Coordinates of C-alpha atoms in Angstrom, one line a residue:
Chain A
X1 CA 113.5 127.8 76.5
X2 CA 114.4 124.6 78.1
X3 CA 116.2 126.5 80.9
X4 CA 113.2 128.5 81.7
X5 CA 111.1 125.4 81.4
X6 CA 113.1 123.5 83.9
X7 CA 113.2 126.5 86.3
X8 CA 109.7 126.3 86.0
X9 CA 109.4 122.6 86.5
X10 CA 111.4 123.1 89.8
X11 CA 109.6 126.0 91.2
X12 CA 106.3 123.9 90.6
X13 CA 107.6 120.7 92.1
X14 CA 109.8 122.4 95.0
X15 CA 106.9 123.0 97.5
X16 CA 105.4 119.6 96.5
X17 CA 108.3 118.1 97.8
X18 CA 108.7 120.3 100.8
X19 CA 104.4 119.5 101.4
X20 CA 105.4 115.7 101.6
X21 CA 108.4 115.8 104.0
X22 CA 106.4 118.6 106.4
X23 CA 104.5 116.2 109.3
X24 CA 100.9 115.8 108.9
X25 CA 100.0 114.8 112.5
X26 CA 96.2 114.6 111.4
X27 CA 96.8 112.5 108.9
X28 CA 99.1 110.1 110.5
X29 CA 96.6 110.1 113.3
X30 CA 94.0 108.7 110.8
X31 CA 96.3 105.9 108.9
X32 CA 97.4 104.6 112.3
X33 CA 93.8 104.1 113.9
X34 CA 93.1 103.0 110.6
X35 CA 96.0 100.5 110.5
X36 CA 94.7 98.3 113.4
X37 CA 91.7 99.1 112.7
X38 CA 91.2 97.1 109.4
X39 CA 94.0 94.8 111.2
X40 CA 91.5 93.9 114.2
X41 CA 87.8 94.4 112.7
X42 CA 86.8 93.0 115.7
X43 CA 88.1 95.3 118.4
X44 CA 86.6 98.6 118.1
X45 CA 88.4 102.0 118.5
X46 CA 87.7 102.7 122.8
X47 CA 88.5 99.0 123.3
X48 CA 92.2 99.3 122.6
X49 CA 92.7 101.0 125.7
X50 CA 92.4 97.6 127.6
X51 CA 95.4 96.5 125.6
X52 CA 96.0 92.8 125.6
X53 CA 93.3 92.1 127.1
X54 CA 91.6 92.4 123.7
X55 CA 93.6 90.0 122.7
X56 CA 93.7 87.0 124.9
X57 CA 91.0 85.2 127.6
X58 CA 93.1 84.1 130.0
X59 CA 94.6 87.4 130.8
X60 CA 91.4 88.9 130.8
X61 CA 89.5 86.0 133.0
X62 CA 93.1 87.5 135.3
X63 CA 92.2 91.3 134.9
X64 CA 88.5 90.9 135.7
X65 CA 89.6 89.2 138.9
X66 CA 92.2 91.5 139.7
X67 CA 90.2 95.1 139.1
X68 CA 87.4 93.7 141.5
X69 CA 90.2 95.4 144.1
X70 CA 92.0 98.0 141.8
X71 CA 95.6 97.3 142.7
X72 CA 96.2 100.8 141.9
X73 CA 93.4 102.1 144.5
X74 CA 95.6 102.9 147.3
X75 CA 98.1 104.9 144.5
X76 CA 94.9 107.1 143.9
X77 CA 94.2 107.5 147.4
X78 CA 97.9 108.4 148.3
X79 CA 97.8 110.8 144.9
X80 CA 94.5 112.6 146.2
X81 CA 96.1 113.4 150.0
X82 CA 99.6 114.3 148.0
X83 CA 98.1 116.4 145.8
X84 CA 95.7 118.1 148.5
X85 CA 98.6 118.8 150.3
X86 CA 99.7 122.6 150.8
X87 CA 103.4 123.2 150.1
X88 CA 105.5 125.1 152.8
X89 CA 104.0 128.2 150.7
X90 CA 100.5 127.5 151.5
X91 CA 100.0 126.8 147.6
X92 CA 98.8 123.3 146.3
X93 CA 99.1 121.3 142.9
X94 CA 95.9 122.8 142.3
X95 CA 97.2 126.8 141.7
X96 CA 99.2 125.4 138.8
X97 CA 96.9 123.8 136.7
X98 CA 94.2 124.6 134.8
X99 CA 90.5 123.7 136.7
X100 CA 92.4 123.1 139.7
X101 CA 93.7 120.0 137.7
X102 CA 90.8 118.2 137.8
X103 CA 90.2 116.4 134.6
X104 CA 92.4 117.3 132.6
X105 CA 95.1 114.3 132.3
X106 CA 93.8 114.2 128.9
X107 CA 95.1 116.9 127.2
X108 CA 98.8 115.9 128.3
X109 CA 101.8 115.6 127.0
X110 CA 101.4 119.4 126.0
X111 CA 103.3 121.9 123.8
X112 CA 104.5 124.9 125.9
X113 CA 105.2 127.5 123.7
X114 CA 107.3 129.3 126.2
X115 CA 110.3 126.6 126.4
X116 CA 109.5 125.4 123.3
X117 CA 109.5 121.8 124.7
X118 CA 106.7 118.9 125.4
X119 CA 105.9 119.2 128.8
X120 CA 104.6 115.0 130.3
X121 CA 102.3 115.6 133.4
X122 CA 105.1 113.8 135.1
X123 CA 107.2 117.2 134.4
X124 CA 104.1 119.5 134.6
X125 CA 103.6 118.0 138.1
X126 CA 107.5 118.6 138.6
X127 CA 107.7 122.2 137.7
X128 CA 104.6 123.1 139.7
X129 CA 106.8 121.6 143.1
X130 CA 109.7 123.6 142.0
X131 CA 107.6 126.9 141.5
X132 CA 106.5 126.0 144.9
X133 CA 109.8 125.8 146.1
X134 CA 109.5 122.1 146.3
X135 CA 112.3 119.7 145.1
X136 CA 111.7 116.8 141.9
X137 CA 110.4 113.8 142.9
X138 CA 111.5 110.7 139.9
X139 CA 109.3 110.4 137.1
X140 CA 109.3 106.7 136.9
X141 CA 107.4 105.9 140.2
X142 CA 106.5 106.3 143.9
X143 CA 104.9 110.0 144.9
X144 CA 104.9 111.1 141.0
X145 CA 103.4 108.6 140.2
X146 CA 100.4 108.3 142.8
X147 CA 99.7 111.7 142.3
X148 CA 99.6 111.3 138.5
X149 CA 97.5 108.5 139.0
X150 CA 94.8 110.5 141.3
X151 CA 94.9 112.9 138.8
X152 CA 94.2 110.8 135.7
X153 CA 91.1 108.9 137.6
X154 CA 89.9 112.2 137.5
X155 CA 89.9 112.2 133.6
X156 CA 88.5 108.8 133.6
X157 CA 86.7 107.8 130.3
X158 CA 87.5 111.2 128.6
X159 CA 88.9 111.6 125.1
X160 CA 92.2 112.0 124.4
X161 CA 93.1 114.7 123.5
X162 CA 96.8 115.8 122.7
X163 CA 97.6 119.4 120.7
X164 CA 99.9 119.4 118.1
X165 CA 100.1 123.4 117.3
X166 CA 101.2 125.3 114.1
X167 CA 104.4 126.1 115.7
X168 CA 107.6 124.2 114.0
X169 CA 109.0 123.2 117.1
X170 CA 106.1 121.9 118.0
X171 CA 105.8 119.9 114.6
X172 CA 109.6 118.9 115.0
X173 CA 108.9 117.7 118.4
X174 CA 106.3 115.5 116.9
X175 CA 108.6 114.5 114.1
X176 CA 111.0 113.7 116.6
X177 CA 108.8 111.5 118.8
X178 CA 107.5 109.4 115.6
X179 CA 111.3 108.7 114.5
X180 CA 111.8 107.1 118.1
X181 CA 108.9 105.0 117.6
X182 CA 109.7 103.8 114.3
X183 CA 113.7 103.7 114.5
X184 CA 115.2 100.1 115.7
X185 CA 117.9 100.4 118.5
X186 CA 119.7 98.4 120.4
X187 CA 121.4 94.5 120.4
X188 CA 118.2 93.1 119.5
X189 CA 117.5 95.8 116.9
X190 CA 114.0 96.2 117.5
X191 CA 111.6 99.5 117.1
X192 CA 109.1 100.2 119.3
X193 CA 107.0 99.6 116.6
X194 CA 108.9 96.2 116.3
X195 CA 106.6 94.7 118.9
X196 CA 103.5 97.6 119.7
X197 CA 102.8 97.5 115.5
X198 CA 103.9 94.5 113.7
X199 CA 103.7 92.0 116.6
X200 CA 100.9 93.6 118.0
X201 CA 98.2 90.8 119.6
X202 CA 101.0 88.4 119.0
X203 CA 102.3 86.4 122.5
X204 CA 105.8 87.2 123.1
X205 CA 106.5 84.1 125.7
X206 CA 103.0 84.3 127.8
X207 CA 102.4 87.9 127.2
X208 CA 100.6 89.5 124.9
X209 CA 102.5 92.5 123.2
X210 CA 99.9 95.4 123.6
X211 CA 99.4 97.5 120.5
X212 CA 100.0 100.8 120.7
X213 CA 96.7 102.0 119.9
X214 CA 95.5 103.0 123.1
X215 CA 98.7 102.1 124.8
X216 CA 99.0 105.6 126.4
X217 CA 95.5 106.0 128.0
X218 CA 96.0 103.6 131.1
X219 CA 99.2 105.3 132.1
X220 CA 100.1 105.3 135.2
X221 CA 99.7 101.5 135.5
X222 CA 100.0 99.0 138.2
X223 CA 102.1 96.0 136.9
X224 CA 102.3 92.8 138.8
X225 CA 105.8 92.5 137.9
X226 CA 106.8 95.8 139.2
X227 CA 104.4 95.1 142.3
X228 CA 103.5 99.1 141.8
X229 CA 102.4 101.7 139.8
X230 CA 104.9 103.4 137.1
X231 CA 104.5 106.3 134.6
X232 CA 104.6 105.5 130.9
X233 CA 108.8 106.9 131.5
X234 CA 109.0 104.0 133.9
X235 CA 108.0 101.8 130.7
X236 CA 109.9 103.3 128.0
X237 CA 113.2 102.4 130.2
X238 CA 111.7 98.9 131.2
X239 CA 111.1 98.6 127.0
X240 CA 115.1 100.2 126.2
X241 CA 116.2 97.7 128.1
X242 CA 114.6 94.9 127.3
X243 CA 115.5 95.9 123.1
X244 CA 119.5 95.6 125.0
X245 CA 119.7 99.5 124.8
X246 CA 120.9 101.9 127.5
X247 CA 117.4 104.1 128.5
X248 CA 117.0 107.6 128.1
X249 CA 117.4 110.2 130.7
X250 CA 113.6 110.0 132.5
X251 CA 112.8 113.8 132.0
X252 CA 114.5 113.3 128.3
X253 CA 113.6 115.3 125.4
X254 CA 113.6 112.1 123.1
X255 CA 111.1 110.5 126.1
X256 CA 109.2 113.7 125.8
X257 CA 108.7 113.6 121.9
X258 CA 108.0 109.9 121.9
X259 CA 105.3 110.3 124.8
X260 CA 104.1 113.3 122.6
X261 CA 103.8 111.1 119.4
X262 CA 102.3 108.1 120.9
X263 CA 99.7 109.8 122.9
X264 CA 99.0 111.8 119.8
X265 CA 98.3 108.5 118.0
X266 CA 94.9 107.9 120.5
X267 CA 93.6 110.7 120.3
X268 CA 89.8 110.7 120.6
X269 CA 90.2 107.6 122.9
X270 CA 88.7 107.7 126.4
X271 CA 91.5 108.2 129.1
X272 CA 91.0 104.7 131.2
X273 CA 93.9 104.8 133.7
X274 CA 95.2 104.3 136.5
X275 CA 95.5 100.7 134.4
X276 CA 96.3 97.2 136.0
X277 CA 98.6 94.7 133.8
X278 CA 100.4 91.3 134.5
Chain B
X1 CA 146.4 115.8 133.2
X2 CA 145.5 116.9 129.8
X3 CA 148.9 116.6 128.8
X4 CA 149.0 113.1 130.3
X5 CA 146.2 111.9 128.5
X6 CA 147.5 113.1 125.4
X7 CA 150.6 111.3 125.5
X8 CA 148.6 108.2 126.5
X9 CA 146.7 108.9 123.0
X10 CA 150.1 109.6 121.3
X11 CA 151.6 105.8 123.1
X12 CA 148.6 104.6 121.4
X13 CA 149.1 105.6 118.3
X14 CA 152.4 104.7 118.4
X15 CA 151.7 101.1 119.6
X16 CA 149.4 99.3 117.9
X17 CA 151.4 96.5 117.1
X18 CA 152.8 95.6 120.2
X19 CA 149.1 95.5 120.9
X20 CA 147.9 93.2 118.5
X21 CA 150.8 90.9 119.4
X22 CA 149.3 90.7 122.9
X23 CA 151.8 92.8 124.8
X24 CA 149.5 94.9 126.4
X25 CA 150.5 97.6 128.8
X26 CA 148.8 100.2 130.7
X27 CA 149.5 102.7 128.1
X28 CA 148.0 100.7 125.2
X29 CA 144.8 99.6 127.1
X30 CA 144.0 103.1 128.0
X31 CA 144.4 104.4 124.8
X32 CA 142.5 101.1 124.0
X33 CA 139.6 102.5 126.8
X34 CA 139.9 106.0 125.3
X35 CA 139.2 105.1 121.8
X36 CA 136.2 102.5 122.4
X37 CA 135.3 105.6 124.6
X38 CA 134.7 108.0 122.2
X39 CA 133.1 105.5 119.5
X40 CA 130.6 105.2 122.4
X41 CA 129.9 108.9 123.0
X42 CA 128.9 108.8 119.2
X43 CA 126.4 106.4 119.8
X44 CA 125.1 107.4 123.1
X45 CA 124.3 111.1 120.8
X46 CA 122.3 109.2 118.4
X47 CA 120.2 107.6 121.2
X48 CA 121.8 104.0 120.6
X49 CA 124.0 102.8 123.5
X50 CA 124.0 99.0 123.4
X51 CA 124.0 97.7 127.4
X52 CA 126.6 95.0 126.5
X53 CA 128.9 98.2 125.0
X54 CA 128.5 99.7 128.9
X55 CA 129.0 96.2 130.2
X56 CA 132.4 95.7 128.3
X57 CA 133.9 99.6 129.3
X58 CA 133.0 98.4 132.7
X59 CA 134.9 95.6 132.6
X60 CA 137.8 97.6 130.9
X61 CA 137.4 99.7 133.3
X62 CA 138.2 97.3 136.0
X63 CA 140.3 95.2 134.6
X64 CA 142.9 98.5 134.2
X65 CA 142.3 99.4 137.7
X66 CA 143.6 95.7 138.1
X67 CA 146.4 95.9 136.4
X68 CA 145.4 93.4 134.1
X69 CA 146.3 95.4 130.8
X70 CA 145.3 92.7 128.2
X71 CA 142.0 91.8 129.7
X72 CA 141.7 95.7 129.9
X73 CA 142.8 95.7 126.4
X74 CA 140.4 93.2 125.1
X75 CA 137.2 94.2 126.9
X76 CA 137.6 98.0 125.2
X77 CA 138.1 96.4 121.9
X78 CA 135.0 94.8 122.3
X79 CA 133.2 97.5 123.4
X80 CA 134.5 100.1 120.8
X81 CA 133.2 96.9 118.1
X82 CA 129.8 97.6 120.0
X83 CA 129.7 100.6 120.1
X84 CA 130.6 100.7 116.3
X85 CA 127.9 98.3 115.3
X86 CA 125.0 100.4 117.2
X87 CA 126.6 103.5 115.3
X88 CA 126.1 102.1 112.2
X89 CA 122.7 100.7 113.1
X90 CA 121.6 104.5 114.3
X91 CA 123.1 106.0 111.0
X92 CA 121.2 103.5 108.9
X93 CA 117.9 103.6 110.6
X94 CA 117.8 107.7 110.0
X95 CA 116.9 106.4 106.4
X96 CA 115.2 103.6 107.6
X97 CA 112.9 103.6 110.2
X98 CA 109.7 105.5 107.4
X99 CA 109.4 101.7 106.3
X100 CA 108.3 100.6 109.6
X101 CA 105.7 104.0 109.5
X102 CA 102.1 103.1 109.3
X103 CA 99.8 105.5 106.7
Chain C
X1 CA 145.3 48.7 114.2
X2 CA 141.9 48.5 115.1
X3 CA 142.1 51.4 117.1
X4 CA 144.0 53.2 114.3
X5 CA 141.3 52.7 112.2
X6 CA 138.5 53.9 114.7
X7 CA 140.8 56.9 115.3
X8 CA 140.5 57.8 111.6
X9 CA 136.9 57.6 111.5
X10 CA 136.5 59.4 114.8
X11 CA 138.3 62.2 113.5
X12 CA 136.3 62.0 109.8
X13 CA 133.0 62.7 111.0
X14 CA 132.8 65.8 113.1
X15 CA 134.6 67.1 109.4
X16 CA 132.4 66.1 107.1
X17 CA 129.3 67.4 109.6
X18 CA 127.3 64.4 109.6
X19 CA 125.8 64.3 112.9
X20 CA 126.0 66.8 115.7
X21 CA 127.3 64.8 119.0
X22 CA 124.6 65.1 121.9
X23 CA 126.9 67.1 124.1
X24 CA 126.4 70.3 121.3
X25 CA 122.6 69.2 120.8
X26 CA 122.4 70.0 124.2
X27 CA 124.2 73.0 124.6
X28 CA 122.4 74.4 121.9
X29 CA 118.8 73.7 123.4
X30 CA 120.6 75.9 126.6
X31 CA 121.3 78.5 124.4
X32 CA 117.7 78.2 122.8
X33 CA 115.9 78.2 125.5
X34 CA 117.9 81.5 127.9
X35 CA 116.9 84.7 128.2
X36 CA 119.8 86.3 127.6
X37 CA 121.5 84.0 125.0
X38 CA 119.1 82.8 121.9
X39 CA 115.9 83.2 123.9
X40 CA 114.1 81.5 121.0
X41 CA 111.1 80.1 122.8
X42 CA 110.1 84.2 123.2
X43 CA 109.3 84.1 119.5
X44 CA 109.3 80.3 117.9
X45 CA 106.9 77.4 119.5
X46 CA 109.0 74.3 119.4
X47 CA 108.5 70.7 120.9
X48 CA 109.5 71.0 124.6
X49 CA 109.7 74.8 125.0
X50 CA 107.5 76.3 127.6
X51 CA 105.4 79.1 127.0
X52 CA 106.3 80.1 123.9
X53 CA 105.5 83.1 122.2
X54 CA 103.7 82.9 118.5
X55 CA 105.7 85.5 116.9
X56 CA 107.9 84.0 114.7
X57 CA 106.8 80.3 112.6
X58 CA 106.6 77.6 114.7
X59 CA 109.8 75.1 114.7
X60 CA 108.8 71.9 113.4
X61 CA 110.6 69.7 110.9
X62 CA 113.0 71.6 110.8
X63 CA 115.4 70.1 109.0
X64 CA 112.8 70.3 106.1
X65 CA 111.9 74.1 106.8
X66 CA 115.4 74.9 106.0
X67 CA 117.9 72.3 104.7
X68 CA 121.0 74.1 104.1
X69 CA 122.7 75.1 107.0
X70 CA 124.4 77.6 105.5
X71 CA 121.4 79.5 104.9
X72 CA 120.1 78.2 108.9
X73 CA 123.0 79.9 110.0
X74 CA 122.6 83.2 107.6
X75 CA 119.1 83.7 108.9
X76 CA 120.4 83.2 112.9
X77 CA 123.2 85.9 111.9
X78 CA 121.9 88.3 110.7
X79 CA 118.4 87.8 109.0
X80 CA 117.2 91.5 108.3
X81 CA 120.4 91.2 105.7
X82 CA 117.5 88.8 103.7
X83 CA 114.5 90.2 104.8
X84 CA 114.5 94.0 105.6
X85 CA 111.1 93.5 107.6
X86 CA 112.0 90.7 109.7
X87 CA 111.9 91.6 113.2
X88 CA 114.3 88.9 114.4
X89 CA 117.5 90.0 115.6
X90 CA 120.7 89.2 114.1
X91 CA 122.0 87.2 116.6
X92 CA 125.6 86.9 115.0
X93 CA 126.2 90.0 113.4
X94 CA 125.4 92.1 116.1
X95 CA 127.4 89.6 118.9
X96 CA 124.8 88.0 120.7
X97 CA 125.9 84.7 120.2
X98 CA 129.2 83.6 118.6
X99 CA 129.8 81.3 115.7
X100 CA 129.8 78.3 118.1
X101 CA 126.7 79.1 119.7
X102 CA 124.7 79.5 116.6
X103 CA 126.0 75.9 115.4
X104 CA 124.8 74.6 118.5
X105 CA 121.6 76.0 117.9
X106 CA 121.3 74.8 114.9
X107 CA 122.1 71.4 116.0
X108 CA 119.7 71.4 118.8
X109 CA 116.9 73.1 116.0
X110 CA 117.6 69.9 113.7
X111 CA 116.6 67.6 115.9
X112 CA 113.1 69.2 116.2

């Protein structure tokens, strides 16, 4: 009697457990708009795309001044003519996207079922020049990243919107992504979510730590101290670094995941990049 | 040169005194190089490399190309302490890091 | 026998820790105040740092914030050993400074 009751006390609790270890993108999605959120009642959800700006006057007063000449103009420019551009094939960008890959910045990173890996535009952009018989360009900056930028100013002001499909690799891929953001590394032992969650708003010398709410949708960015525009990659490695930790490959699977995770996070936010920051 | 490297491991092993009293020699700081080396392959596979581990095998590194054995000797120890420390900090953050999880 | 005597007392107080000499006070505001070393100013506002971040408390009276310098020097080493949710790193535990360097900022810190 007890035996049977214990086998039936295990079968009933077994999936339980299994239901609270399996990740919930949705619902992660909703506590972690709804963490800043009830942290900031006074920035609402589309603002967090301005990032520290939110958060301090000075640096705004700064960004108000600068974006009256986008920094990142002549990146967009440069992008559009790149992109137009046929390749020795007589193919462009456009044949490998979907709507020509106009507007649709917005729904990347993205799930490909066939590799059963995240696929960044950075990468998407990549395998379309070597279908084309075209060679990489780096992920972090220069021609990537002007063309990603063109192509993101075409998704300006458009939700987020980042699929997480029933597929477990998918889901694990998501799983994987969230552990980066939440796992301390290197000397300093920080998380990303060291300084993007807990220390979000807060001034880390003269800079603002940007939350990451929102953190995603101005990628690619001009910064003034790079004195060009990056890709969120170029960031990751700027932020490994600064934690003391060697960076990840650019075209990384953990870079992937993570990009996949925090993108995920602002969902329903309106795409706002190319982005300007000090 | 796989046999050569596994007598340099075998010197190693066989050596370790002669090392801690400071008589270093090339045999001892490569087997010194070799062991922070693979201490640091186990954290560079859990995504945790520390720059300053990097920054100490290089100057292992170089130091052995020198032919100064101790300061070869002393640089690996240091980086295979690194390296061990950002192990441990990987393995314990695999338990960890849902505490720093927002809900 | 005067100089005997100032010998002995010389060599009494760096042992019994009474007062830090200004050569470490200012070694340790060095070590505060680089990038690659303590970089405290990043996190803690204190008197004479410039553009300090807000993260961590601000650094005044210190000597009454913490008074035992055994436990100064446990939260410089390695303070998410006390406080699992602390984002400060642990300075001495994982080698970013050495013994020495945290005593100099300590001395430098008790002065604010």
């Amino acid at each position: 009697m007890k035996l049977a009751l214990i086998v039936l006390a295990s079968l009933w609790a077994a999936p339980l457990a299994q239901a609270a270890s399996q990740p919930d993108p949705a619902a992660d999605l909703q506590g972690f708009q709804g963490y800043f959120l009830k942290r900031f009642p006074k920035v609402p959800l589309a603002a967090y795309v301005n990032g520290p700006y939110n958060f301090s006057k000075s640096e705004r007063d700064q960004w108000k001044q600068i974006i009256e000449f986008p920094p990142y103009a002549f990146a967009v420019a440069d992008g559009k003519t790149l992109f137009d551009t046929k390749f020795a094939n007589g193919k462009t960008y456009a044949s490998c996207f979907p709507n020509g890959g106009i507007g649709i910045a917005q729904t990347y990173p993205m799930f490909d079922a066939k590799t059963g890996r995240v696929v960044p535009l950075g990468v998407a952009i990549n395998r379309c020049r070597v279908a084309n018989g075209a060679a990489k360009l780096s992920l972090t900056t220069g021609k990537l990243a002007d063309i990603e930028a063109y192509m993101t100013s075409t998704s300006d002001g458009k939700p987020i919107d980042v699929v997480v499909p029933h597929d477990p690799r998918a889901l694990a891929a998501y799983q994987a992504g969230k552990e980066y953001f939440y796992s301390r590394r290197g000397q300093l032992n920080f998380s990303c979510a060291s300084c993007h969650v807990q220390a979000a708003g807060m001034h880390l010398r003269g800079d603002v730590l940007a939350p990451a709410l929102g953190l995603t949708a101005s990628f690619p960015l001009y910064r003034s101290s790079w004195g060009d525009v990056g890709t969120l990659v170029r960031r990751f490695i700027g932020c490994n670094k600064k934690v003391k930790a060697e960076p990840e490959a650019a075209d990384s699977t953990a870079y992937r995941d993570l990009a996949y995770f925090m993108t995920y996070m602002n969902n329903g936010l309106p795409i706002a990049g190319p982005g300007a920051r000090p | 040169m796989k046999g050569f490297r596994c007598g340099l491991v075998l010197v190693g092993l066989l050596v370790p005194v002669a090392a801690s009293a400071a008589v270093a020699s090339k045999a001892s700081a490569a087997s010194a190089i070799a062991a922070a080396q693979a201490e640091m392959k186990l954290a560079a596979s859990m995504q945790d490399q520390w720059i300053a581990t990097v920054a100490a095998m290089k100057d292992a590194r170089l130091a052995l190309k020198q032919g100064d054995f101790a300061a070869a000797e002393t640089a690996a120890v240091h980086a295979k302490a690194l390296a061990s420390l950002s192990v441990e900090q990987a393995k314990a953050q695999r338990a960890l890091w849902v505490n720093e999880a927002v809900h | 026998m005067k100089a005997i005597a100032a010998i002995f007392v010389v060599c009494l107080m760096p042992c019994a820790a009474l007062a830090a000499t200004p050569a470490e006070i200012a070694a340790g505001q060095k070590i505060a105040e680089t990038t690659t070393l303590g970089n405290c100013d990043a996190c803690h506002m204190f008197q004479g740092a410039d553009e300090a971040g807000n993260i961590g408390p601000v650094l005044k009276d210190v000597r009454a914030m913490v008074p035992d310098r055994k436990l100064f020097y446990a939260i410089i080493y390695d303070e998410e050993a006390r406080n699992p949710q602390t984002i400060m790193p642990a300075f001495g535990k994982n080698q970013i400074l050495t013994p020495k360097q945290i005593n100099e900022v300590i001395d430098f810190m008790y002065t604010k």
